[in-house]
CSV table of C-alpha atoms in Angstrom, one decimal:
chain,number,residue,atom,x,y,z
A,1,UNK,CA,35.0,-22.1,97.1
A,2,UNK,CA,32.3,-22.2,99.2
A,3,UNK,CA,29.2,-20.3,98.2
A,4,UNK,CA,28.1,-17.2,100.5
A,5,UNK,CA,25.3,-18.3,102.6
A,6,UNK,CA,22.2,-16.2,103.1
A,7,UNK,CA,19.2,-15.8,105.9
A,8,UNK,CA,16.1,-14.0,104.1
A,9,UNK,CA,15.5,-14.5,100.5
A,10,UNK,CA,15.0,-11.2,98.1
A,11,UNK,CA,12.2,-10.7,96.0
A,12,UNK,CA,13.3,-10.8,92.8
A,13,UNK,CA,11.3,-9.6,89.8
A,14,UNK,CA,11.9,-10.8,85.9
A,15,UNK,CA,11.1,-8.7,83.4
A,16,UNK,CA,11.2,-7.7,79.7
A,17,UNK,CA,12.9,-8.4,76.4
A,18,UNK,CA,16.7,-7.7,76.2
A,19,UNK,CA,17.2,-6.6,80.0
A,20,UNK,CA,15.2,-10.2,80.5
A,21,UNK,CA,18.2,-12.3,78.5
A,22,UNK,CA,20.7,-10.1,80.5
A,23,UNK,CA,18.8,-10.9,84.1
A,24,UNK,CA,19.8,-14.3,83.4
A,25,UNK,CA,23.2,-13.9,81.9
A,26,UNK,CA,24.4,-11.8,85.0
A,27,UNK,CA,22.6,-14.8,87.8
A,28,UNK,CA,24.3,-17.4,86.0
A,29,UNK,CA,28.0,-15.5,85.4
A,30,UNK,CA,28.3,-13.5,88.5
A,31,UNK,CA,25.9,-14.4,91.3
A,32,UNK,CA,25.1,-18.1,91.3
A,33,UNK,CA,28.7,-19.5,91.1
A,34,UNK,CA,29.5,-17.7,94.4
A,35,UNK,CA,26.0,-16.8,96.2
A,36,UNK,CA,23.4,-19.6,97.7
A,37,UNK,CA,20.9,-16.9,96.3
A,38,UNK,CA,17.2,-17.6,98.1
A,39,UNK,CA,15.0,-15.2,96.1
A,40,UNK,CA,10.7,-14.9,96.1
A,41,UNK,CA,10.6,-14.7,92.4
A,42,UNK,CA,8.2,-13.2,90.9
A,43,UNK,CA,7.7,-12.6,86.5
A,44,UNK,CA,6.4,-9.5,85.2
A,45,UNK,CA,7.4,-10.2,82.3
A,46,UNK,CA,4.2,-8.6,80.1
A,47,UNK,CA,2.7,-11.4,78.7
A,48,UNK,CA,2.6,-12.6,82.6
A,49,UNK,CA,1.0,-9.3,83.7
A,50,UNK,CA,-1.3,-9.8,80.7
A,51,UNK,CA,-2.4,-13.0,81.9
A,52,UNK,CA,-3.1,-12.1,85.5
A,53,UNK,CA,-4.6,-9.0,85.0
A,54,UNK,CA,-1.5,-6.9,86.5
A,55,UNK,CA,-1.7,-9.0,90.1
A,56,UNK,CA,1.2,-10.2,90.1
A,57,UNK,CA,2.7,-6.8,90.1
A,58,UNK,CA,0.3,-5.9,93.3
A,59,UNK,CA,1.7,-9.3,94.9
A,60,UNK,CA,5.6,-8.3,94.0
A,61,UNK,CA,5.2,-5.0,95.6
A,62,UNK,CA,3.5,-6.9,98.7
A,63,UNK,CA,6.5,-9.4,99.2
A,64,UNK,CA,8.7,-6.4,99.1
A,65,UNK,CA,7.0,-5.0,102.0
A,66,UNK,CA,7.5,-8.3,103.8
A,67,UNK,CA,10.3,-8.8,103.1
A,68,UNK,CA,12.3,-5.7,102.6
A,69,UNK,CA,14.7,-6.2,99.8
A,70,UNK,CA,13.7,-6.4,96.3
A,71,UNK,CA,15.7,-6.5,93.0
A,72,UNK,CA,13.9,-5.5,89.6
A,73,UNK,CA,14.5,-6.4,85.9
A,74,UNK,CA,13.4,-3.6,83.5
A,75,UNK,CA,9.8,-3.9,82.1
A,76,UNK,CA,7.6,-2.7,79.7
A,77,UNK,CA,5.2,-0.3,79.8
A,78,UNK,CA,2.7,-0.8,77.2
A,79,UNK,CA,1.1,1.4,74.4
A,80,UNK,CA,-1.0,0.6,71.7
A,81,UNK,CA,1.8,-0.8,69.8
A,82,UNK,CA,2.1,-3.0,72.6
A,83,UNK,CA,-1.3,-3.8,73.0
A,84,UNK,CA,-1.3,-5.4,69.1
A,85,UNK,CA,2.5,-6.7,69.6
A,86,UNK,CA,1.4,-8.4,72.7
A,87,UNK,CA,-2.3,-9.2,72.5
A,88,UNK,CA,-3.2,-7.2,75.6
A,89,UNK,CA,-6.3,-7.8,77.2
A,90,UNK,CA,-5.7,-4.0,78.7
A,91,UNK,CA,-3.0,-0.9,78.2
A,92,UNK,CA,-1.5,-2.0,81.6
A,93,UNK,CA,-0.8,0.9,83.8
A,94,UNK,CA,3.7,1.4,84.2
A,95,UNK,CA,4.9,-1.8,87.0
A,96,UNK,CA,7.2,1.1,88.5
A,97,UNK,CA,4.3,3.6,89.5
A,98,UNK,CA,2.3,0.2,90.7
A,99,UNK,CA,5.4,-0.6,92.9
A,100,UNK,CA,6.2,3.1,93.7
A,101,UNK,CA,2.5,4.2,94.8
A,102,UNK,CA,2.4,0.7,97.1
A,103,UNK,CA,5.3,1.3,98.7
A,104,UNK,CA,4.6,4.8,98.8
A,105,UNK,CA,8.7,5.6,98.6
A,106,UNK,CA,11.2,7.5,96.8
A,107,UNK,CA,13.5,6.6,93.8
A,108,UNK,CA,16.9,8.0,94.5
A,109,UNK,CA,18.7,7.6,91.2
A,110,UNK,CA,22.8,8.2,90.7
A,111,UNK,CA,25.3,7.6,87.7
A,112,UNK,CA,27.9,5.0,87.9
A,113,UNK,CA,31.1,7.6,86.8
A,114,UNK,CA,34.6,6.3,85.7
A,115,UNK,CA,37.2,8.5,84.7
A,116,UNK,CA,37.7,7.7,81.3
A,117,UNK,CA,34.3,9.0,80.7
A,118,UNK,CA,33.8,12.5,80.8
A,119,UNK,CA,30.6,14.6,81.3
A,120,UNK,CA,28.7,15.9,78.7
A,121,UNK,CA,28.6,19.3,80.6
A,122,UNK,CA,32.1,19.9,81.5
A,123,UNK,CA,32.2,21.6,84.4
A,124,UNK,CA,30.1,18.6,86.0
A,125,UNK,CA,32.8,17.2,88.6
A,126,UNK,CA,30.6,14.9,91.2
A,127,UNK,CA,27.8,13.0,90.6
A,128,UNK,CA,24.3,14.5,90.1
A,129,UNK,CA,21.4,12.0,92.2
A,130,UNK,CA,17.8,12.9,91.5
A,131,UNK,CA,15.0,11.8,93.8
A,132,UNK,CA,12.3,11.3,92.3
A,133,UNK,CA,8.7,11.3,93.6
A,134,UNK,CA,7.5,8.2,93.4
A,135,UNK,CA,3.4,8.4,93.6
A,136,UNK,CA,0.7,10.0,91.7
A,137,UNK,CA,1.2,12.7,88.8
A,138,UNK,CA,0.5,11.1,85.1
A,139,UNK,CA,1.5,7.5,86.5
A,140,UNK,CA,-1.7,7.3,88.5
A,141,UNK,CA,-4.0,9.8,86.5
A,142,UNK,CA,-7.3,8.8,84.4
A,143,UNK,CA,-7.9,10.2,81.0
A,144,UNK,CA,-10.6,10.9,78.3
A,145,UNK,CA,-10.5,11.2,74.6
A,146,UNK,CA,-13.3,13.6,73.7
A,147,UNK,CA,-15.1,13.4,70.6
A,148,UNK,CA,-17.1,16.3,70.0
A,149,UNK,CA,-18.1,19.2,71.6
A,150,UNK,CA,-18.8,19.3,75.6
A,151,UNK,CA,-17.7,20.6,79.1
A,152,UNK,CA,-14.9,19.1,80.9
A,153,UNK,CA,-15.3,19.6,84.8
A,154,UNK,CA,-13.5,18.3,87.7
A,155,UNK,CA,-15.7,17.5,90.3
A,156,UNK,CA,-15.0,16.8,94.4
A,157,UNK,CA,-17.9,15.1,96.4
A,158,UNK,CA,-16.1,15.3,100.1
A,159,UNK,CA,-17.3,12.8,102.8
A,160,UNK,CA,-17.6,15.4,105.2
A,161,UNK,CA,-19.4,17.8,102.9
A,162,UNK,CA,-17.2,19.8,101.2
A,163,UNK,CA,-17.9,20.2,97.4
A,164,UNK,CA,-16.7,21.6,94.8
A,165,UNK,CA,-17.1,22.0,91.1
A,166,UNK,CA,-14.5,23.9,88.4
A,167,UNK,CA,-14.9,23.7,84.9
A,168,UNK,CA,-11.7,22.5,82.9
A,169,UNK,CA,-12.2,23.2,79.3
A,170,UNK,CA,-15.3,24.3,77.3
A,171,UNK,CA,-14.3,21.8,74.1
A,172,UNK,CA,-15.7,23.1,70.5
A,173,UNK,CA,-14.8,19.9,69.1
A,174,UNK,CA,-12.3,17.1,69.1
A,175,UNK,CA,-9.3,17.1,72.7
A,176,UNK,CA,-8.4,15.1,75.2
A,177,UNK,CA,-8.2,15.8,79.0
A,178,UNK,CA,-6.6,14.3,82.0
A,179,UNK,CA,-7.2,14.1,85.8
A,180,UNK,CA,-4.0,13.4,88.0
A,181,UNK,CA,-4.1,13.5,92.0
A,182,UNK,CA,-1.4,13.4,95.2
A,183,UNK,CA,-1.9,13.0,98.7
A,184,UNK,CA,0.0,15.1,101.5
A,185,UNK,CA,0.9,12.1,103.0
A,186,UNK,CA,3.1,10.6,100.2
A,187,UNK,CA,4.6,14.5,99.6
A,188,UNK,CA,5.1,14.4,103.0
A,189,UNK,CA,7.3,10.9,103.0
A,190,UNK,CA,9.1,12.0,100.3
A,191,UNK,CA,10.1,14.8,101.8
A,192,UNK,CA,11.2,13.2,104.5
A,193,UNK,CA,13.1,10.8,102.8
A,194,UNK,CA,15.1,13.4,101.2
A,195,UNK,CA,15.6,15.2,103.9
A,196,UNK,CA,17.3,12.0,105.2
A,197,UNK,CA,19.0,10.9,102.5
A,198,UNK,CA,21.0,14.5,102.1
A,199,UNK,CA,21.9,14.2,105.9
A,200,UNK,CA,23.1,10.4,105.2
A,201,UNK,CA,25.2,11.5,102.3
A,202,UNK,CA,25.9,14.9,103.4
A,203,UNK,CA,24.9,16.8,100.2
A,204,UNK,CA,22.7,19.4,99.5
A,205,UNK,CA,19.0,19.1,98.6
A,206,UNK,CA,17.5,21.2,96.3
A,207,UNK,CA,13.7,20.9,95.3
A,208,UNK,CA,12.1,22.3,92.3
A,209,UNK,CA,8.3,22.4,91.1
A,210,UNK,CA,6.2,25.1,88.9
A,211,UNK,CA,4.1,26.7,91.7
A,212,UNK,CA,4.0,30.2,90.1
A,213,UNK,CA,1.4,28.4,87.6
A,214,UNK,CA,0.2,25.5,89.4
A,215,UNK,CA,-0.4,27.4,92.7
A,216,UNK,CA,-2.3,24.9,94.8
A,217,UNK,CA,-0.7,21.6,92.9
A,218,UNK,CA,2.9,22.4,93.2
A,219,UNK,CA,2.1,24.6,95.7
A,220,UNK,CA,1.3,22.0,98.1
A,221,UNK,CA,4.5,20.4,97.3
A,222,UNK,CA,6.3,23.1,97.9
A,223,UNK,CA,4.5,24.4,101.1
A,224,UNK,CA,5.1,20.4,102.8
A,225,UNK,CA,8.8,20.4,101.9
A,226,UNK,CA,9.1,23.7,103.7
A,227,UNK,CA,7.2,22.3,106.5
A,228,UNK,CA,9.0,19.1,106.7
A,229,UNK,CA,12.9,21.2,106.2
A,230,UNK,CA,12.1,22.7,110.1
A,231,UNK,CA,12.4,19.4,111.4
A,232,UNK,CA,15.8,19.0,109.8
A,233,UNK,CA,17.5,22.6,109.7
A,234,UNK,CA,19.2,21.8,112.4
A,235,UNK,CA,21.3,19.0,111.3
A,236,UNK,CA,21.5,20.5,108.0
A,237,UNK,CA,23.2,23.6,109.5
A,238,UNK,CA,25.5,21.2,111.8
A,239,UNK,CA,26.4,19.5,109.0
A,240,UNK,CA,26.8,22.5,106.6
A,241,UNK,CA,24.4,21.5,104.2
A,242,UNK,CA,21.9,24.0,102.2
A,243,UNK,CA,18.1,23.2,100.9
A,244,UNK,CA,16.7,25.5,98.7
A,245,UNK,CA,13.6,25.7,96.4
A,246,UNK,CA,13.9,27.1,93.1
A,247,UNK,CA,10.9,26.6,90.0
A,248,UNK,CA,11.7,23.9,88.2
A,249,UNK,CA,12.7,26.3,84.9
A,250,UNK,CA,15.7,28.2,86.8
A,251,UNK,CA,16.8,24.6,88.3
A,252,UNK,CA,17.1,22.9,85.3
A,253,UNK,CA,19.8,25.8,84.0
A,254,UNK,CA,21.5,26.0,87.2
A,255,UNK,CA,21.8,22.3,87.0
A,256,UNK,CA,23.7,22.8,83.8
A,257,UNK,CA,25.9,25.7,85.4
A,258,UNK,CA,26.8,23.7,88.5
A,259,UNK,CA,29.9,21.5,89.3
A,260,UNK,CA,27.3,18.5,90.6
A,261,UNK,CA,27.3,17.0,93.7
A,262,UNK,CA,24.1,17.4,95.2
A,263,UNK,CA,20.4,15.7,95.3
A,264,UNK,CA,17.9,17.5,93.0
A,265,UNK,CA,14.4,16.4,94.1
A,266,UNK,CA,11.8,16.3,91.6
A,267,UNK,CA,8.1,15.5,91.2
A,268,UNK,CA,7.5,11.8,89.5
A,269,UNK,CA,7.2,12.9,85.8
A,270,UNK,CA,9.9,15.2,86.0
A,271,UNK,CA,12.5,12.8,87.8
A,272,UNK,CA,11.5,10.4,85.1
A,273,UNK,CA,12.7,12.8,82.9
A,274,UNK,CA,15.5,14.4,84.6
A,275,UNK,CA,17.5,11.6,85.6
A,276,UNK,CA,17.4,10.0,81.6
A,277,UNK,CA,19.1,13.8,81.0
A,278,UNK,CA,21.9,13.1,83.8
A,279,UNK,CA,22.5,9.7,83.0
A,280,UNK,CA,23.0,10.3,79.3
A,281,UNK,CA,25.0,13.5,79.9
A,282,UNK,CA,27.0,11.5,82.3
A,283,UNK,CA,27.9,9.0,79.2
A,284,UNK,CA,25.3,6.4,79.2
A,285,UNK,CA,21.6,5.6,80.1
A,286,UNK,CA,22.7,2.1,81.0
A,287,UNK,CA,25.4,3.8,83.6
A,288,UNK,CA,22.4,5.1,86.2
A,289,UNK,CA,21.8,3.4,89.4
A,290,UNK,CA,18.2,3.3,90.9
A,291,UNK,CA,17.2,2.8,94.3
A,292,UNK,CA,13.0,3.2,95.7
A,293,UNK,CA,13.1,3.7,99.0
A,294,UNK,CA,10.1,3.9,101.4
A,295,UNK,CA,9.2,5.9,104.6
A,296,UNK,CA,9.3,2.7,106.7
A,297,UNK,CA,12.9,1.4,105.4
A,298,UNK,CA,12.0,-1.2,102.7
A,299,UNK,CA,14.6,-0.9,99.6
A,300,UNK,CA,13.7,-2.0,95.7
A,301,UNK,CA,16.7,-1.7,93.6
A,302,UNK,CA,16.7,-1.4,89.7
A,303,UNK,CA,18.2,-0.1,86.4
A,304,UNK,CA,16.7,3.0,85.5
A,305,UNK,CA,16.8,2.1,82.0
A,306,UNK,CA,14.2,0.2,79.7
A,307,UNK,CA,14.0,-3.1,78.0
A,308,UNK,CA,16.3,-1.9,75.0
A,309,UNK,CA,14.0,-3.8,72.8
A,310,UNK,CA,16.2,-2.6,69.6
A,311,UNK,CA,18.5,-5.3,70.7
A,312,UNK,CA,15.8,-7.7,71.9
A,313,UNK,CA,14.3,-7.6,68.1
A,314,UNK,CA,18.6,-8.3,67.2
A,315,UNK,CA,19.1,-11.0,70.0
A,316,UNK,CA,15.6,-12.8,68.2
A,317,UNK,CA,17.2,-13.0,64.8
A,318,UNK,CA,20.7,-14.0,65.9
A,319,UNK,CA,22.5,-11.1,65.8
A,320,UNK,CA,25.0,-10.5,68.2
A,321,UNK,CA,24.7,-8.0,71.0
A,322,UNK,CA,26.7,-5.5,72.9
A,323,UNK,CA,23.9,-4.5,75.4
A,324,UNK,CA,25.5,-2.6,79.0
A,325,UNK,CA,24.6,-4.7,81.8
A,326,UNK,CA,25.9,-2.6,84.8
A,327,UNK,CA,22.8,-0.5,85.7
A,328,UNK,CA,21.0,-4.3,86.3
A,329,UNK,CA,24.6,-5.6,87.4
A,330,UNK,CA,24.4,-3.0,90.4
A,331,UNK,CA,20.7,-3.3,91.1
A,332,UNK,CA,22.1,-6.9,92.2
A,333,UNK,CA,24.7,-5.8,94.0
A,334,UNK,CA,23.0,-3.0,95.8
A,335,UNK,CA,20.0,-5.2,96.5
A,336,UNK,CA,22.7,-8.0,98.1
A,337,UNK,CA,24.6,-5.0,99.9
A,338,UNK,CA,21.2,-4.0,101.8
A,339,UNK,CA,20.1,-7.8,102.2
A,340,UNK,CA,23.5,-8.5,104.2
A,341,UNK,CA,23.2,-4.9,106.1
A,342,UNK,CA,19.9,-5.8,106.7
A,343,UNK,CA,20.5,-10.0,108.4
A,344,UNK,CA,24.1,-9.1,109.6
A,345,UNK,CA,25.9,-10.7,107.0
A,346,UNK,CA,29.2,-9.2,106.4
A,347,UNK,CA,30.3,-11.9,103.5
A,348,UNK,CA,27.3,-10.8,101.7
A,349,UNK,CA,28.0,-6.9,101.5
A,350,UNK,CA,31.7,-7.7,100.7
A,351,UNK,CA,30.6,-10.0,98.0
A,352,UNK,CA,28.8,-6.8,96.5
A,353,UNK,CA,31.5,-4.6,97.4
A,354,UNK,CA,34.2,-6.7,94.9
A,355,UNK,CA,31.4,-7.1,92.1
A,356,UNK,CA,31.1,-3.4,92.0
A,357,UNK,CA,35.0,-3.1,91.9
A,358,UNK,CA,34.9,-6.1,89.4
A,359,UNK,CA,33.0,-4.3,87.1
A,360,UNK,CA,34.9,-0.8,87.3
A,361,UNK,CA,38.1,-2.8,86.8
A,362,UNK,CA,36.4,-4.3,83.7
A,363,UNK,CA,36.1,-0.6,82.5
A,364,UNK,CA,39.1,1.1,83.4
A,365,UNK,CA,41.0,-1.4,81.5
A,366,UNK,CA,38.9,-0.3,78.5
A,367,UNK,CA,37.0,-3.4,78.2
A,368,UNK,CA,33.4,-2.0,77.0
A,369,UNK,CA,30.0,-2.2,75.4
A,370,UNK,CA,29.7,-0.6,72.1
A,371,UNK,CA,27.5,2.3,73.8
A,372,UNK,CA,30.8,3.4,75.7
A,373,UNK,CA,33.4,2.8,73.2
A,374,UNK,CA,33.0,6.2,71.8
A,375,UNK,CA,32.8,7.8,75.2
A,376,UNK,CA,35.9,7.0,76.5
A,377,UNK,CA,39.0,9.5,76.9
A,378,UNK,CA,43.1,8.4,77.5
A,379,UNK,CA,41.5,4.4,77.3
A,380,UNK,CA,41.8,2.5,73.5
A,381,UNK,CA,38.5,0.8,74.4
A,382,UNK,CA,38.2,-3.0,73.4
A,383,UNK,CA,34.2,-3.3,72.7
A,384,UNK,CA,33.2,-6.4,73.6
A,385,UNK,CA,29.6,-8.1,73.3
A,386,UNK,CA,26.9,-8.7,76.8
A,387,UNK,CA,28.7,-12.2,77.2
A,388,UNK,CA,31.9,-11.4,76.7
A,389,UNK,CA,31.8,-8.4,79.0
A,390,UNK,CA,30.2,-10.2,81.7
A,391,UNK,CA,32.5,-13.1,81.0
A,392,UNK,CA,35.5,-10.3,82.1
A,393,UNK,CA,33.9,-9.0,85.2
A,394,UNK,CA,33.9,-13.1,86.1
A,395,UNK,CA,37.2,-13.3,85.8
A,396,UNK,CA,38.4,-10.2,87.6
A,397,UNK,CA,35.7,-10.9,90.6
A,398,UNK,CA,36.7,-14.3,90.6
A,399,UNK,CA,40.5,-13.3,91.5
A,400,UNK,CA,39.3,-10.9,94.0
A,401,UNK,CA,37.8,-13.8,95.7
């Protein structure tokens, strides 16, 4: 068959260890046999980063801006493991919160549900999406490892004047402390573009922080979102929709009380952490979507897993592997579904329309990685390893073209 043609390339970012072999894998099984792809690559795999001091990140982010589309690999973020296992010339800051605080967007992050799999929490019944703030908090803080005994003060010199001076800790000996910062500007677009994003999917937003402790932090936060919700009450009453606030605490149990079905918007650290609890509760962490969206419509699509470097270490010694692609499979597709919104090209969307349905038809007829095998309800799952599974999305994609 002829392959799909296609007008503006994506920016396509490599990345690390096991979800690195798979990146591959799923371009040569499922996207280059049918797809002219025209991509602006970029690798961030580590040793990469390493080697050009983290700029090639900067430059990835700044070709997604240009060119609106982007597709990322998982990467790793290092520690000081990493920095002996890799020979790290620094303790690179997280390639997500580089991307995230350059686009200055939103990471709207969703489970991919079958119904052979079952929620965790039973009386989930629609899919949970959690928008996650995607600037500032621990991603973009500075730290200090303090070694005997001192005062620890925060300190603002304002161009205009304004200073002020609190002191943090009075340390008798031996702590650590950290500084972390946001801008109204960047609560401000993610509040926008959740505001949107319920009214595009017609579900309700809810938006949790701490601000009975951290009254002028999460305060602000909270104060912006109401701010921002006036502009969009309207169409949220037309529409039937509800926003509330609620501290994070009382969200997080009626989260587990609810039937799902809504967007729960969270600061960055917390949506880091909230969505890996949705995903695994809704049967796998390789099962969760991820989309970064920014105020001015430019789209970077992901897995919202990591590298799964226990199977990496495997893959090295020639052990065979039965790693989930589909988070990284569906970055793909929803990165080719925007690209052909985007230039007009209907062949392009449909083309990520029957890869989707290839892969759930892959599923429902129980064919599996080993991480879903025990998962499964009313299906005798055949586990299957990465090849062989993306070997049977092929074949069903292939007769749906």
């Amino acid at each position: 068959m002829e392959k799909i043609q296609m007008t503006t390339p994506l920016v396509e970012m490599d990345g690390d260890e096991m979800t690195r072999i798979l990146w591959k894998m799923i371009k040569d099984e499922l996207i280059l046999p049918f797809v002219d792809l025209k991509t602006v690559y970029f690798d961030l795999g580590l040793p990469k980063r390493d080697e050009t001091r983290d700029q090639i990140t900067v430059e990835a982010a700044e070709a997604t801006k240009k060119y609106g589309v982007a597709v990322k690999c998982a990467t790793i973020t290092p520690n000081a493991q990493r920095m002996d296992e890799y020979k790290l010339h620094e303790m690179w800051k997280s390639p997500n919160g580089t991307i995230r605080s350059l686009l200055d967007g939103t990471v709207f992050r969703a489970p991919i549900t079958i119904p052979s799999i079952k929620p965790a929490v039973r009386n989930w019944e629609k899919p949970i999406t959690i928008a996650r703030h995607a600037y500032g908090d621990v991603y973009k803080s500075v730290e200090i490892r303090v070694n005997e005994p001192g005062t620890a003060k925060m300190v603002f010199n304002g161009a205009d004047g304004q200073n002020e001076e609190v002191i943090i800790h009075e340390f008798k000996g031996p702590g650590v402390l950290q500084g972390m910062h946001n801008t109204d500007k960047s609560i401000r677009s993610f509040a926008h573009s959740c505001f949107k994003f319920a009214i595009d999917t017609k579900q309700d937003l809810w938006f949790s922080t701490k601000d009975t402790i951290s009254k002028k932090y999460d305060g602000t936060f909270r104060k912006i979102f109401e701010e921002v919700y006036e502009e969009y009450k309207e169409q949220f009453e037309k529409l039937g929709i509800e926003y509330f606030y609620t501290l994070i605490d009382d969200a997080v149990a009626r989260v587990i009380r609810s039937k799902g079905g809504y967007i729960w918007a969270c600061k960055n650290y917390d949506g880091d952490v909230m969505s890996d609890m949705v995903s695994t509760a809704f049967g796998s962490l390789a099962m969760m979507t991820s989309v970064l969206v920014s105020p001015d419509g430019k789209y970077e699509y992901e897995a919202a897993h990591g590298t799964v470097t226990r199977h990496y270490y495997k893959y090295l010694k020639g052990e065979d592997t039965s790693t989930n692609p589909m988070a990284t499979i569906f970055a793909w597709s929803g990165a080719m579904r925007k690209r052909g919104e985007m230039d007009q090209l209907p062949a392009l969307q449909q083309f990520a329309d029957k890869l989707e349905a290839a892969c759930y038809a892959t599923l429902n007829a129980g064919i599996v990685t080993k991480d879903l095998a025990n998962l499964m309800e009313g299906v005798t799952p055949v586990t299957v390893n990465s090849e062989g599974f993306l070997k049977a999305i092929r074949e069903r994609l292939e007769a749906s073209l």
